[in-house]
Tab-separated table of C-alpha atoms in Angstrom:
chain	number	residue	atom	x	y	z
A	1	ARG	CA	15.934	-29.277	-11.919
A	2	HIS	CA	15.619	-25.062	-11.430
A	3	PRO	CA	13.803	-24.468	-8.292
A	4	ALA	CA	11.051	-22.323	-10.479
A	5	ALA	CA	10.665	-25.377	-12.535
A	6	SER	CA	9.041	-27.455	-9.259
A	7	GLY	CA	6.388	-25.400	-8.485
A	8	ARG	CA	8.300	-24.883	-5.430
A	9	PRO	CA	8.734	-20.717	-4.508
A	10	THR	CA	12.776	-20.011	-5.393
A	11	GLY	CA	12.597	-16.669	-1.708
A	12	ARG	CA	13.656	-17.606	1.547
A	13	ARG	CA	11.572	-20.681	2.764
A	14	GLU	CA	10.135	-20.677	6.024
A	15	ASP	CA	11.750	-23.824	7.623
A	16	SER	CA	15.284	-22.452	6.686
A	17	LEU	CA	14.483	-19.016	9.242
A	18	GLY	CA	17.446	-18.267	10.061
A	19	THR	CA	20.458	-20.238	11.144
A	20	ASP	CA	20.436	-19.335	15.355
A	21	PRO	CA	17.954	-22.275	16.783
A	22	GLY	CA	17.766	-19.805	19.230
A	23	ALA	CA	16.854	-17.090	17.675
A	24	VAL	CA	13.987	-14.766	18.088
A	25	VAL	CA	11.979	-13.297	15.768
A	26	ARG	CA	10.453	-10.191	15.943
A	27	VAL	CA	8.783	-8.676	12.957
A	28	ARG	CA	8.223	-4.730	12.640
A	29	PHE	CA	5.335	-2.902	11.107
A	30	ALA	CA	6.153	0.097	10.165
A	31	PRO	CA	3.745	3.202	8.989
A	32	SER	CA	4.135	6.319	7.429
A	33	PRO	CA	1.104	8.927	10.472
A	34	THR	CA	0.058	11.011	7.203
A	35	GLY	CA	-2.901	9.790	7.595
A	36	PHE	CA	-5.571	7.568	9.041
A	37	LEU	CA	-5.510	3.231	9.013
A	38	HIS	CA	-6.784	2.047	5.212
A	39	LEU	CA	-7.333	-1.435	4.637
A	40	GLY	CA	-3.580	-2.258	3.240
A	41	GLY	CA	-1.671	-1.056	6.007
A	42	LEU	CA	-4.351	-2.812	8.475
A	43	ARG	CA	-4.069	-6.620	6.123
A	44	THR	CA	0.387	-6.581	6.013
A	45	ALA	CA	-0.548	-5.251	9.987
A	46	LEU	CA	-2.370	-8.372	10.352
A	47	TYR	CA	0.074	-10.616	8.313
A	48	ASN	CA	2.711	-9.335	10.511
A	49	TYR	CA	1.030	-10.599	13.822
A	50	ILE	CA	0.229	-13.809	12.134
A	51	PHE	CA	4.477	-14.847	11.240
A	52	ALA	CA	5.678	-13.457	14.809
A	53	LYS	CA	2.324	-15.275	16.869
A	54	LYS	CA	3.581	-18.521	14.674
A	55	HIS	CA	6.882	-18.425	15.526
A	56	GLN	CA	6.610	-17.305	19.347
A	57	GLY	CA	7.941	-13.794	18.235
A	58	SER	CA	7.644	-10.320	18.792
A	59	PHE	CA	4.931	-7.813	16.391
A	60	ILE	CA	6.390	-4.367	16.902
A	61	LEU	CA	4.795	-1.210	15.372
A	62	ARG	CA	6.889	1.961	15.039
A	63	LEU	CA	6.335	4.880	13.396
A	64	GLU	CA	7.814	5.900	10.520
A	65	ASP	CA	7.612	9.845	11.406
A	66	THR	CA	10.677	11.533	9.937
A	67	ASP	CA	8.704	13.431	8.046
A	68	GLN	CA	6.583	16.110	10.191
A	69	THR	CA	5.421	18.063	7.500
A	70	ARG	CA	2.980	15.240	6.969
A	71	LEU	CA	2.119	14.265	10.296
A	72	VAL	CA	-1.922	14.486	9.985
A	73	PRO	CA	-3.638	15.289	14.400
A	74	GLY	CA	-4.664	11.778	15.291
A	75	ALA	CA	-2.923	9.493	13.243
A	76	VAL	CA	-0.819	8.357	15.161
A	77	GLU	CA	-3.297	6.917	18.382
A	78	ASN	CA	-5.134	5.305	15.188
A	79	ILE	CA	-2.984	3.418	14.049
A	80	GLU	CA	-2.525	1.724	16.974
A	81	ASP	CA	-6.796	1.851	18.281
A	82	MET	CA	-6.884	1.123	15.134
A	83	LEU	CA	-5.088	-2.647	15.879
A	84	GLU	CA	-6.493	-2.713	19.041
A	85	TRP	CA	-9.516	-2.321	17.045
A	86	ALA	CA	-8.476	-5.378	15.254
A	87	GLY	CA	-7.372	-7.491	17.832
A	88	ILE	CA	-3.562	-8.145	16.553
A	89	PRO	CA	-2.159	-5.706	19.113
A	90	PRO	CA	1.866	-4.868	19.708
A	91	ASP	CA	3.664	-6.351	21.424
A	92	GLU	CA	5.828	-3.033	21.553
A	93	SER	CA	4.664	0.296	20.086
A	94	PRO	CA	4.537	4.152	20.962
A	95	ARG	CA	2.433	3.697	23.465
A	96	ARG	CA	3.089	0.157	25.368
A	97	GLY	CA	7.115	1.122	25.823
A	98	GLY	CA	9.573	-2.040	25.057
A	99	PRO	CA	13.025	-2.733	26.039
A	100	VAL	CA	14.418	-1.461	22.081
A	101	GLY	CA	12.670	2.121	22.179
A	102	PRO	CA	11.735	4.520	21.466
A	103	TYR	CA	9.104	3.175	18.866
A	104	GLN	CA	8.858	6.576	16.684
A	105	GLN	CA	11.602	7.378	14.100
A	106	SER	CA	11.515	10.721	15.477
A	107	GLN	CA	12.408	9.959	18.625
A	108	ARG	CA	15.538	7.843	17.601
A	109	LEU	CA	17.823	10.670	15.685
A	110	GLU	CA	20.039	10.935	18.381
A	111	LEU	CA	21.089	6.700	18.251
A	112	TYR	CA	20.829	7.559	14.177
A	113	ALA	CA	23.437	10.014	14.924
A	114	ARG	CA	25.915	7.683	16.983
A	115	ALA	CA	25.580	5.269	15.038
A	116	THR	CA	26.083	7.121	11.723
A	117	GLU	CA	29.632	8.616	14.077
A	118	ALA	CA	30.843	5.304	15.082
A	119	LEU	CA	30.201	4.228	11.534
A	120	LEU	CA	32.632	6.642	9.846
A	121	GLU	CA	34.694	6.472	12.396
A	122	SER	CA	35.654	3.633	11.720
A	123	GLY	CA	36.155	3.615	8.098
A	124	ALA	CA	32.846	1.208	7.095
A	125	ALA	CA	30.783	4.151	5.250
A	126	TYR	CA	32.186	7.457	4.321
A	127	PRO	CA	30.273	10.776	3.941
A	128	CYS	CA	29.597	11.316	0.237
A	129	PHE	CA	29.057	15.698	-2.039
A	130	CYS	CA	27.659	14.139	-5.144
A	131	SER	CA	24.420	16.126	-6.161
A	132	PRO	CA	21.080	14.130	-7.468
A	133	GLN	CA	21.721	14.694	-10.524
A	134	ARG	CA	25.203	14.334	-11.039
A	135	LEU	CA	24.458	10.365	-9.367
A	136	GLU	CA	21.707	10.371	-12.049
A	137	LEU	CA	23.685	11.019	-14.395
A	138	LEU	CA	26.037	8.557	-13.527
A	139	LYS	CA	22.840	6.178	-13.924
A	140	LYS	CA	22.184	7.078	-17.216
A	141	GLU	CA	25.615	6.567	-18.822
A	142	ALA	CA	25.937	3.268	-17.202
A	143	LEU	CA	21.839	1.970	-18.499
A	144	ARG	CA	23.452	3.779	-22.628
A	145	ASN	CA	26.580	1.607	-21.968
A	146	HIS	CA	24.302	-1.577	-21.139
A	147	GLN	CA	25.602	-2.058	-17.510
A	148	THR	CA	25.186	-1.930	-13.857
A	149	PRO	CA	24.688	1.518	-12.232
A	150	ARG	CA	27.602	1.216	-10.539
A	151	TYR	CA	28.698	4.476	-8.006
A	152	ASP	CA	32.167	5.443	-9.390
A	153	ASN	CA	33.528	6.354	-5.587
A	154	ARG	CA	34.421	9.855	-5.987
A	155	CYS	CA	34.234	11.040	-2.924
A	156	ARG	CA	35.110	7.728	-0.454
């Protein structure tokens, strides 16, 4: 019988959280500081916090602040203040620190550059110089032919 027919969710079951019984649950809330924390963001943070605590895990705040042109002054501090006010303080954050910081994406660029270089050197990744327009054209052509859009490996 199909899982949906039984009325059970078809997604991952709570008791199948992972294959390693010693695995540690780490969830993150990663808002952009482009404004002040709104109710929807607070709700998402609450879900993550409850899930982490239920599984004896960690709730991490990492700020997606790479778009510096949209950064709102004071929003970084406000986000963490609001989480504290709501009673859902992060275990790790820009303010609190932690073992895998920094917790602001703009401060992790060197880490990302090293990881990218390692992927390129190992052959697990490659640079692509296709324009967004070319990629969109490939997608439209595939859809017109009732095919799944796929990259044609031009730059590989």
